[in-house]
Coordinates of C-alpha atoms and ligand atoms in Angstrom, one line a residue:
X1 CA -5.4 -13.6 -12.4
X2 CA -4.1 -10.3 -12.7
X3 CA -1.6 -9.1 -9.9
X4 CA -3.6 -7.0 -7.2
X5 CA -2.2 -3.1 -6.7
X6 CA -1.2 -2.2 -3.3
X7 CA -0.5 1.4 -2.7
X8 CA 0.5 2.9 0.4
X9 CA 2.4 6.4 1.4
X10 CA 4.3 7.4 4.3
X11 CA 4.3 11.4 5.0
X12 CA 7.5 12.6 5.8
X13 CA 6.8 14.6 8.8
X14 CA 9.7 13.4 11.0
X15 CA 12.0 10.8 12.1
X16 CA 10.4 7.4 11.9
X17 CA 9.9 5.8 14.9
X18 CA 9.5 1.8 16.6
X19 CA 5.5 2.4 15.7
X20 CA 6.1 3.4 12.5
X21 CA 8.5 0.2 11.9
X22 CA 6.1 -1.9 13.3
X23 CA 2.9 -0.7 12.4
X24 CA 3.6 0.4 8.5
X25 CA 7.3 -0.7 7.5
X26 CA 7.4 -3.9 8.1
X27 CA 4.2 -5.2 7.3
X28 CA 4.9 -3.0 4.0
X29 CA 7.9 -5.1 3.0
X30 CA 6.2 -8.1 4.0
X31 CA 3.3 -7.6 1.7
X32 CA 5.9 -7.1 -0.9
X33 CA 6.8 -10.5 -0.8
X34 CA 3.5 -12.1 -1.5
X35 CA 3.3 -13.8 -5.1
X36 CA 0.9 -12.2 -7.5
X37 CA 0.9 -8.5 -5.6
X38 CA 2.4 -5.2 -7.1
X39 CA 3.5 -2.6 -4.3
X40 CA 3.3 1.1 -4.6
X41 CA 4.8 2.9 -2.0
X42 CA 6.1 6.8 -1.3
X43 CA 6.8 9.0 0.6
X44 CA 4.1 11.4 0.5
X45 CA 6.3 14.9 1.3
X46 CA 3.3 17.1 -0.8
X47 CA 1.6 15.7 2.5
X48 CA 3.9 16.9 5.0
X49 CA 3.5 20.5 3.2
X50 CA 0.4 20.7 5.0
X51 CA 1.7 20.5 8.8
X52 CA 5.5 21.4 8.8
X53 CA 7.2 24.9 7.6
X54 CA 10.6 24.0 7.9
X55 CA 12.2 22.7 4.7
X56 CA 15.2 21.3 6.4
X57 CA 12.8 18.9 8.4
X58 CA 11.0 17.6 5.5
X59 CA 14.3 16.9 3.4
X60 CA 15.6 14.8 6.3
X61 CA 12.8 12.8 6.9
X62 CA 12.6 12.2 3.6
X63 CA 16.2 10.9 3.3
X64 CA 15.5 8.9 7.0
X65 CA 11.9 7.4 5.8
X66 CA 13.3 6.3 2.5
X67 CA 16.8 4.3 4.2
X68 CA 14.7 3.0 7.2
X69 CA 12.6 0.9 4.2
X70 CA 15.5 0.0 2.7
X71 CA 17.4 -0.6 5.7
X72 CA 14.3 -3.1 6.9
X73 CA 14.7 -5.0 3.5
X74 CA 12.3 -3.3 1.0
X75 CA 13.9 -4.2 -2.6
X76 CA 13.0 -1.0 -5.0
X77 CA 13.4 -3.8 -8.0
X78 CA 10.4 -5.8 -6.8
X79 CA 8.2 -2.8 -5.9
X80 CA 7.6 0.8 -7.1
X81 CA 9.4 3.1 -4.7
X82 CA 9.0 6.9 -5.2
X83 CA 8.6 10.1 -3.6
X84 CA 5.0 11.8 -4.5
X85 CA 6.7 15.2 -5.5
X86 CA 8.7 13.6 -8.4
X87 CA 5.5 12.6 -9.9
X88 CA 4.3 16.2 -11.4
X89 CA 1.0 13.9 -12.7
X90 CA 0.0 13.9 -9.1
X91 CA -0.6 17.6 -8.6
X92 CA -2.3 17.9 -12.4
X93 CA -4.8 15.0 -11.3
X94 CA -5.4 16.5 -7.9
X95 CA -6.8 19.5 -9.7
X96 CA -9.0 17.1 -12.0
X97 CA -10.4 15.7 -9.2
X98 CA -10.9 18.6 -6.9
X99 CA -13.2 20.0 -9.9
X100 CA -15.5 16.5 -9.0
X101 CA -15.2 16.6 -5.3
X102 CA -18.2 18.1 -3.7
X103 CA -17.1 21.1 -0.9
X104 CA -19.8 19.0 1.2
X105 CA -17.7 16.0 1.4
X106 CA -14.8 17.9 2.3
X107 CA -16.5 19.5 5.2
X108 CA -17.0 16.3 6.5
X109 CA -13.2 15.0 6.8
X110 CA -12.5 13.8 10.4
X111 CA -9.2 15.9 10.1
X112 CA -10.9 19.1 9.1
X113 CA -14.0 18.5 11.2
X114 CA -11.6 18.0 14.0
X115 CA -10.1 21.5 14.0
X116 CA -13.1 23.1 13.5
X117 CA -14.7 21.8 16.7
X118 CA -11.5 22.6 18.4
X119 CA -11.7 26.3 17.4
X120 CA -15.4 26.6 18.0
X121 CA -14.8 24.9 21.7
X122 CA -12.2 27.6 22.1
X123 CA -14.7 30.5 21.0
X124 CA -12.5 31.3 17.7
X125 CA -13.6 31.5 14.1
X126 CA -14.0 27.9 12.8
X127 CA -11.6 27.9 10.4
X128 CA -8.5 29.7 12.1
X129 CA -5.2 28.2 11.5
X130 CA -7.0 25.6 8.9
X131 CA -4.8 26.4 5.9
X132 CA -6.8 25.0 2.3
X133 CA -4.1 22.4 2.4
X134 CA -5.6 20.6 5.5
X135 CA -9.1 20.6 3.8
X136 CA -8.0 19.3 0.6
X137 CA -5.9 16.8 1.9
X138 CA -8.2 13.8 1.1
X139 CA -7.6 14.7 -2.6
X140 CA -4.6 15.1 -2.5
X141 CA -4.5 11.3 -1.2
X142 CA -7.5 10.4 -3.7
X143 CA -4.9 11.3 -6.8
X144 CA -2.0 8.7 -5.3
X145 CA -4.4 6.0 -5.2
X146 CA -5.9 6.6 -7.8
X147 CA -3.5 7.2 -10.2
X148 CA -2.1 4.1 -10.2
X149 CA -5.3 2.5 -10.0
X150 CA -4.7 0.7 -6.6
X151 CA -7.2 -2.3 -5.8
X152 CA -6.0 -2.0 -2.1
X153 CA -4.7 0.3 0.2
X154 CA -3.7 -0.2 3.5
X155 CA -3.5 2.6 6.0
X156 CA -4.3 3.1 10.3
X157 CA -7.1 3.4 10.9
X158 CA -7.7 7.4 11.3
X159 CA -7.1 7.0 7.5
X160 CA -10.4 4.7 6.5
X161 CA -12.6 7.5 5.5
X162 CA -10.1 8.9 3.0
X163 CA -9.9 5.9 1.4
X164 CA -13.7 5.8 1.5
X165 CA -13.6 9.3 0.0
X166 CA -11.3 8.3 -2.8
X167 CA -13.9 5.7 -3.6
X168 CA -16.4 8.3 -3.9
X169 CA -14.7 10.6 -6.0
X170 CA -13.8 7.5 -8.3
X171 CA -17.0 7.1 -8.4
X172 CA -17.9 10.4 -9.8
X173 CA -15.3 10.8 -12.0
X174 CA -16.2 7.5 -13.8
X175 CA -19.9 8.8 -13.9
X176 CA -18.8 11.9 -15.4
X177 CA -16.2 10.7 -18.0
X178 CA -16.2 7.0 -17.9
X179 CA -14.8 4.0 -16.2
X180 CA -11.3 5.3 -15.9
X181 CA -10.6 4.8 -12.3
X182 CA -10.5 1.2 -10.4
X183 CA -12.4 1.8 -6.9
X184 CA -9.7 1.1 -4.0
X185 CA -10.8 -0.7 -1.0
X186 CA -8.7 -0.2 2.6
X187 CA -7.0 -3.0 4.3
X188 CA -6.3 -2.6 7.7
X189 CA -4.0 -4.5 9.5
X190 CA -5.9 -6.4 12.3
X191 CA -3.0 -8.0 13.6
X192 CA -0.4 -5.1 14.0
X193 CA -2.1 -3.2 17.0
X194 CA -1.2 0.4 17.2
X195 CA 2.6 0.3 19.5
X196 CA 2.4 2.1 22.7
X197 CA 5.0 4.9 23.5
X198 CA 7.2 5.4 26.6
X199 CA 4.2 6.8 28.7
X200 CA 1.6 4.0 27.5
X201 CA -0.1 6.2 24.7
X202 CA -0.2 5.3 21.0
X203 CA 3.4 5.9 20.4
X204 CA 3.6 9.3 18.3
X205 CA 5.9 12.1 17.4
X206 CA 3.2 14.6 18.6
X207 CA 3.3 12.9 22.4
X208 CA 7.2 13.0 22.8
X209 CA 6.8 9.3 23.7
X210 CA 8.6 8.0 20.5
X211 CA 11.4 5.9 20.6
X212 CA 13.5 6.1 17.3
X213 CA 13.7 3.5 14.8
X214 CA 17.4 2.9 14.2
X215 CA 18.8 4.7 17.5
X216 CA 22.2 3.9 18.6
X217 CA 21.8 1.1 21.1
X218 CA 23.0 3.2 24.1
X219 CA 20.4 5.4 23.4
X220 CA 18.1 2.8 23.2
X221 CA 19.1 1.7 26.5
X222 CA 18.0 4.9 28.0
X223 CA 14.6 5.3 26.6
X224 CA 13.5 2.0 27.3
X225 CA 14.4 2.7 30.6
X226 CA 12.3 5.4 30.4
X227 CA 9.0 3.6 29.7
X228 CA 6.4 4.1 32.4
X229 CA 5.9 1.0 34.9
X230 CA 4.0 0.8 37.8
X231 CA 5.7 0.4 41.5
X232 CA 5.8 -3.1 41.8
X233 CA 8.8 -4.4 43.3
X234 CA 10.8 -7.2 42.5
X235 CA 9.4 -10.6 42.9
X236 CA 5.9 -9.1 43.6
X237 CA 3.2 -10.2 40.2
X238 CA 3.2 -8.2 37.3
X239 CA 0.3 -7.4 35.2
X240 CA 0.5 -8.0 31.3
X241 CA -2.3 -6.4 31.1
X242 CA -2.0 -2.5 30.1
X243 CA 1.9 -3.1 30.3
X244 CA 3.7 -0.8 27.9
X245 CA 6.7 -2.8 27.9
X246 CA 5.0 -5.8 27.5
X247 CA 3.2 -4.8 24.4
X248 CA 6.0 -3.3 22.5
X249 CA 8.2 -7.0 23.5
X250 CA 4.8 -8.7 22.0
X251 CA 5.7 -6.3 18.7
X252 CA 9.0 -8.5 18.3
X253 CA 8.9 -11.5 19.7
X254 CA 7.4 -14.7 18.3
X255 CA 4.3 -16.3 20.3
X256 CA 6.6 -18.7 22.7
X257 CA 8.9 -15.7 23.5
X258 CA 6.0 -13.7 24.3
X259 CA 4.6 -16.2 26.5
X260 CA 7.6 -17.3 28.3
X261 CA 7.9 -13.0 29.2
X262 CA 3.8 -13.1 30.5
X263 CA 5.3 -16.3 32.8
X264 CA 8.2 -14.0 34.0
X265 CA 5.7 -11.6 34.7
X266 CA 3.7 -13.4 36.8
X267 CA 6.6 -14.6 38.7
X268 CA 7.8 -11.5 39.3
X269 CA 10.3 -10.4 37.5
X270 CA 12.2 -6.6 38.1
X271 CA 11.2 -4.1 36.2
X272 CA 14.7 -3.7 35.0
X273 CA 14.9 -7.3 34.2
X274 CA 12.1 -6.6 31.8
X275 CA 13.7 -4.0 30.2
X276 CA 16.6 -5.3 29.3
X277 CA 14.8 -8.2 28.1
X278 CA 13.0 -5.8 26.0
X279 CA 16.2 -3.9 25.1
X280 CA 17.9 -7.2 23.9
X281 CA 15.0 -8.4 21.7
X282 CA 14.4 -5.0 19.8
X283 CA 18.0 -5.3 19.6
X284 CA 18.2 -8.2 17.9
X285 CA 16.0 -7.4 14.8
X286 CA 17.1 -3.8 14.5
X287 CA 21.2 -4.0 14.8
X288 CA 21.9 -5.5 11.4
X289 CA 19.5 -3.2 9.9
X290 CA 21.2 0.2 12.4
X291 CA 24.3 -0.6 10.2
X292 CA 22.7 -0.5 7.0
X293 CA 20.7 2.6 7.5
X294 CA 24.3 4.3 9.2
X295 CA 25.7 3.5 5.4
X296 CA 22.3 4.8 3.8
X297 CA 22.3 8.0 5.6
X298 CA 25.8 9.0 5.3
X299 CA 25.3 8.7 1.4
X300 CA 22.1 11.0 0.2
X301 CA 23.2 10.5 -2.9
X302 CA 23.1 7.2 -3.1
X303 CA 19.1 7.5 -1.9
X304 CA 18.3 10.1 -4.2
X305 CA 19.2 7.9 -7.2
X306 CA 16.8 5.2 -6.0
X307 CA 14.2 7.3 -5.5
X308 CA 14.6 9.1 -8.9
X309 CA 14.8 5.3 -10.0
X310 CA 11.4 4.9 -8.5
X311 CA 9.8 7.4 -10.0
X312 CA 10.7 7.1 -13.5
X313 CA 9.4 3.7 -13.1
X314 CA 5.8 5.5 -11.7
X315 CA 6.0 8.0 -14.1
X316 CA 5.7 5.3 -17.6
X317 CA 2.2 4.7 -15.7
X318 CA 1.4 8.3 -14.5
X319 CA 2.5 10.1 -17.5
X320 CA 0.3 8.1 -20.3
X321 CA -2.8 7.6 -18.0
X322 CA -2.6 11.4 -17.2
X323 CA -2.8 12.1 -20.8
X324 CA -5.6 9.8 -21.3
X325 CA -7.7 11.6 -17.9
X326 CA -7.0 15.0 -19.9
X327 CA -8.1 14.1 -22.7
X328 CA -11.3 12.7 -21.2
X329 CA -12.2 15.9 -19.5
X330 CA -11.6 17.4 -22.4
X331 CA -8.0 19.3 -22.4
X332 CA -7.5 18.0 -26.1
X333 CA -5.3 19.2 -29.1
X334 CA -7.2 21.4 -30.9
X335 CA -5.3 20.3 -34.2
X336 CA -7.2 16.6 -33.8
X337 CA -10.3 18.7 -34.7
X338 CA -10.9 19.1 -38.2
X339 CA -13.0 22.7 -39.6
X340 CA -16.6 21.9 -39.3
X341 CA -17.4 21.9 -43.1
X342 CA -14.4 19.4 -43.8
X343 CA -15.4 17.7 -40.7
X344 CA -18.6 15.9 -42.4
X345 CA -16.9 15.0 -45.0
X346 CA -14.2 13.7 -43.7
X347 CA -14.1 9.8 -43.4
X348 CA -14.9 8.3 -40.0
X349 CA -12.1 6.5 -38.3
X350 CA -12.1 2.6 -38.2
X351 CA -14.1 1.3 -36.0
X352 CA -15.2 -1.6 -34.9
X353 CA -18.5 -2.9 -35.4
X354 CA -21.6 -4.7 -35.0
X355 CA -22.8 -6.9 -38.5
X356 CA -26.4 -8.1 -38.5
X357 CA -27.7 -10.6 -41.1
X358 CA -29.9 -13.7 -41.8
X359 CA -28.7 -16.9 -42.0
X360 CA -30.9 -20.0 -43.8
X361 CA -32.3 -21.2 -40.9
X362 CA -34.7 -18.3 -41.4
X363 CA -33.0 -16.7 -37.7
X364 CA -31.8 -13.5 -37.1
X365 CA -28.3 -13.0 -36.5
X366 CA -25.3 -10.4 -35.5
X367 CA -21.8 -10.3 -34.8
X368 CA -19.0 -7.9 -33.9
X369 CA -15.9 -7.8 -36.0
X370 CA -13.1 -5.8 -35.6
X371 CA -11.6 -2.9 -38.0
X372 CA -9.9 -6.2 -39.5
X373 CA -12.6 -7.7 -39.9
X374 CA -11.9 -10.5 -37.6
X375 CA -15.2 -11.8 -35.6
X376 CA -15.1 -10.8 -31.9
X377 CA -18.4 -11.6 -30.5
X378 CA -21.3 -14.2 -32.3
X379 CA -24.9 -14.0 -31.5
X380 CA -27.0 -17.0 -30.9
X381 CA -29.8 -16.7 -33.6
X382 CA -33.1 -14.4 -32.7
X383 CA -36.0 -15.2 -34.3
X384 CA -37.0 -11.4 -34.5
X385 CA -34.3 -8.8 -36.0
X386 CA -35.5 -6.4 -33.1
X387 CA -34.1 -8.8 -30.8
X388 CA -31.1 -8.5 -32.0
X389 CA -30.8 -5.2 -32.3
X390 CA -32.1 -4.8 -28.8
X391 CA -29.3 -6.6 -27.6
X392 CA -26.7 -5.0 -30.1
X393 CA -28.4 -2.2 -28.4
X394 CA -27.8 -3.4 -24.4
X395 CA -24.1 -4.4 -25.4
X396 CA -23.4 -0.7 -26.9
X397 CA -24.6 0.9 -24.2
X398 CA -23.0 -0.8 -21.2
X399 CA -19.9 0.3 -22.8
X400 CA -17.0 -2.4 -21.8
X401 CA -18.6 -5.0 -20.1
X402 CA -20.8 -8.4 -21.3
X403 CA -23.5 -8.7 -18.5
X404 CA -24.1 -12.3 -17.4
X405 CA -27.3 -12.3 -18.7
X406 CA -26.2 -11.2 -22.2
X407 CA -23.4 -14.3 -22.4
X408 CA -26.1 -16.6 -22.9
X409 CA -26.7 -14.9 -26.2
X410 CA -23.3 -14.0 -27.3
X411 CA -20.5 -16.7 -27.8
X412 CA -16.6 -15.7 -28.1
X413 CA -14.4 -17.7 -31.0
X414 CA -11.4 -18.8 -29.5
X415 CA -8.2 -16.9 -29.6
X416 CA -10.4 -13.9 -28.4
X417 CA -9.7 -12.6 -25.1
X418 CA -12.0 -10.8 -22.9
X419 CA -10.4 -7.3 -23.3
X420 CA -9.6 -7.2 -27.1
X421 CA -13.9 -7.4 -26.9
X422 CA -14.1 -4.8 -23.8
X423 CA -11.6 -2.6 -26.1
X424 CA -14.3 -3.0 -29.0
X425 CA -17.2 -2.3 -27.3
X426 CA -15.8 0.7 -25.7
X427 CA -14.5 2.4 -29.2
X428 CA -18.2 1.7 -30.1
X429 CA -18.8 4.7 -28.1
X430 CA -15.9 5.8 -27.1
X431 CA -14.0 8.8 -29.8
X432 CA -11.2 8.7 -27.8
X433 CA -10.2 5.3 -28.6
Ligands
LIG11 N1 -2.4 10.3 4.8 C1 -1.6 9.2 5.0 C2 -1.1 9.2 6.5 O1 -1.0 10.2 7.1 C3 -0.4 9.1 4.1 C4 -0.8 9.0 2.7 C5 -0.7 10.0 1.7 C6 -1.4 7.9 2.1 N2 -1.2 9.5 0.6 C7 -1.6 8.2 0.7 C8 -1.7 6.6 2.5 C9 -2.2 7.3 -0.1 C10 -2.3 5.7 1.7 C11 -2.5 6.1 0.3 O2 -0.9 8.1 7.0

């Protein structure tokens, strides 16, 4: 089985937080682990262009996104680590695609629909403060995933419809110019609920109810202190139940731990006994990696080089499919094309192709050989020649694929695989093969 494509990115819009740990780090590194799966991961700082105007802030997320995965274990070795910007393909396909996206499907975005009916609620022009950037966005994310031809992506999910739109766009494009593109599929994450933040709201950055990934433990301390309770006093019940504190605990703590805590809680345990229960458990996870990040941070250098690492890695993929897209839509050499007079008489290139003769049992056979001349494909014998070249026919015109009811007809010699035939059947038809 070939290995299956994850591809995930991370915008880089601020300092990354216990939700993001939980809901997108680690289950990222963890993924990364599993036999027979590739991982693509960046940091998507063209992204962040759209809602943040100060530079500084986007370089130092950057540097703090990219030590917190390291920090938490992600080896750049076993997966492909890189930051979106180094990858110049990325902006070049964006403008591919954009030319196959219709405005239509733009319009309907969640994001962009979002702002819209907040300015006409507020009686302003639809589109004020919408920069393009904000509307294109979903193509934007439609180029990383499909540039590296992701089978899955796995994103929260206020991102489902973008990967939804990617598929659509895939779609077209392939229409358009041929299967070029593989058609991702989301993966969310049942089991990592969204974290709650200090005041019981999906922890975010935009509430101001974030608590740090890899803060100092003092100032740990303090926020968790800070997370919203109700007034129940010592030894009176506690409810697990819409509990803050007791979801984010549930985050870290394996199923007995999480238990034993629900028991405390309906014995009665302080409030501040709960928190520094909390305090001690987050603690326990996060201090080994706080040291490693401390190192990471305090040498950018060092960051930089993986990252630049990453994407030369990315780019042997981006660079060569990038030239292929081109040349599909039709940014070609003009030196490959010869003057039109010389052109006729110039000799075709190799191809493969499809032989047809009779054999002495009076049937009507075909095969496809290869510019060698080796056999690729071997048809059963018709008793008509126009069956066969109905189905030589069939097989041309689907391009790269054998359809099941066309095997019966068509056997493969051993030491042929599958794609040295798709490969065939697709420079049938195909001049840029
Ligand atoms: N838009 C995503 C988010 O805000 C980040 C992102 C950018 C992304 N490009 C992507 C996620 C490609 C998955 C695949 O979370």
């Amino acid at each position: 089985m070939t290995a299956q494509r994850f591809l995930t990115g991370i915008t880089t819009s601020g300092e990354p937080h216990l939700g993001n740990y939980v809901g997108a780090i680690r289950p990222a590194i963890a993924a990364s682990l599993v036999p027979n799966v590739e991982s693509f991961y960046f940091l998507a700082d063209y992204h962040s262009l759209i809602k943040i105007d100060d530079p500084a802030r986007i370089q130092r997320s950057t540097l703090e996104i990219a030590a917190s995965f390291l920090a938490a274990g992600l080896d750049p070795q076993r997966v492909t680590f890189y930051r979106q910007s180094d990858i110049p393909e990325i902006g070049e396909l964006t403008w591919l695609l954009t030319c196959v996206t219709s405005k239509g499907l733009l319009n309907r975005a969640h994001a962009y629909k979002a702002a819209v009916d907040k300015n006409n609620a507020a009686g302003m022009d639809p589109d004020a403060d919408v920069n393009a950037g904000l509307f294109m966005y979903p193509v934007l994310m439609t180029a990383d995933i499909l540039m590296f031809n992701a089978h899955k992506v796995p994103v929260g999910r206020d991102q489902v419809q973008h990967v939804e739109m990617a598929r659509d766009i895939a779609q077209r494009f392939n229409h358009l110019y041929g299967e070029h593109f593989t058609l991702p599929q989301v993966v969310i994450e049942e089991s990592v609920a969204t974290l709650p933040g200090l005041d019981g709201r999906k922890m975010s950055k935009s509430y101001d109810n974030s608590i740090p990934l890899f803060a100092p433990r003092a100032q740990l301390q303090k926020l968790i202190a800070g997370i919203v309770t109700d007034s129940r006093a010592p030894g009176e019940p506690k409810q697990t139940e819409g509990s803050a504190l007791f979801q984010i605990y549930q985050a870290f703590a394996s199923a007995e731990e999480t238990a034993t805590l629900a028991r405390a809680y309906a014995d009665g345990i302080s409030w501040a006994d709960a928190k520094q229960l909390l305090l001690e458990r987050i603690d326990r996870e996060l201090a080994p990696m706080r040291e490693t990040y401390q190192a990471l941070i305090n040498d950018p250098a060092r960051i930089e080089s993986v990252l630049l690492e990453g994407a030369a890695k990315a780019r042997k993929l981006s660079a060569p499919f990038t030239a292929r897209l081109r040349h599909a839509v039709g940014l070609r050499n003009l030196s490959s094309l010869a003057p039109k007079a010389e052109a006729a008489k110039a000799a075709k290139p190799e191809r493969p192709s499809f032989k047809q003769y009779r054999e002495r049992d009076g049937k009507f056979y075909f095969k496809l050989v290869d510019v060698r001349g080796r056999v690729l494909l071997q048809s059963i014998g018709f008793d008509s020649p126009k069956e066969a070249a109905q189905t030589i026919a069939t097989l041309t015109e689907l391009g790269s694929s054998v359809r099941a009811d066309l095997a019966e007809k068509l056997t493969t010699p051993t030491g042929v695989d599958a794609a040295e035939v798709a490969h065939a059947l697709q420079a049938l038809t195909d001049p840029a093969l």
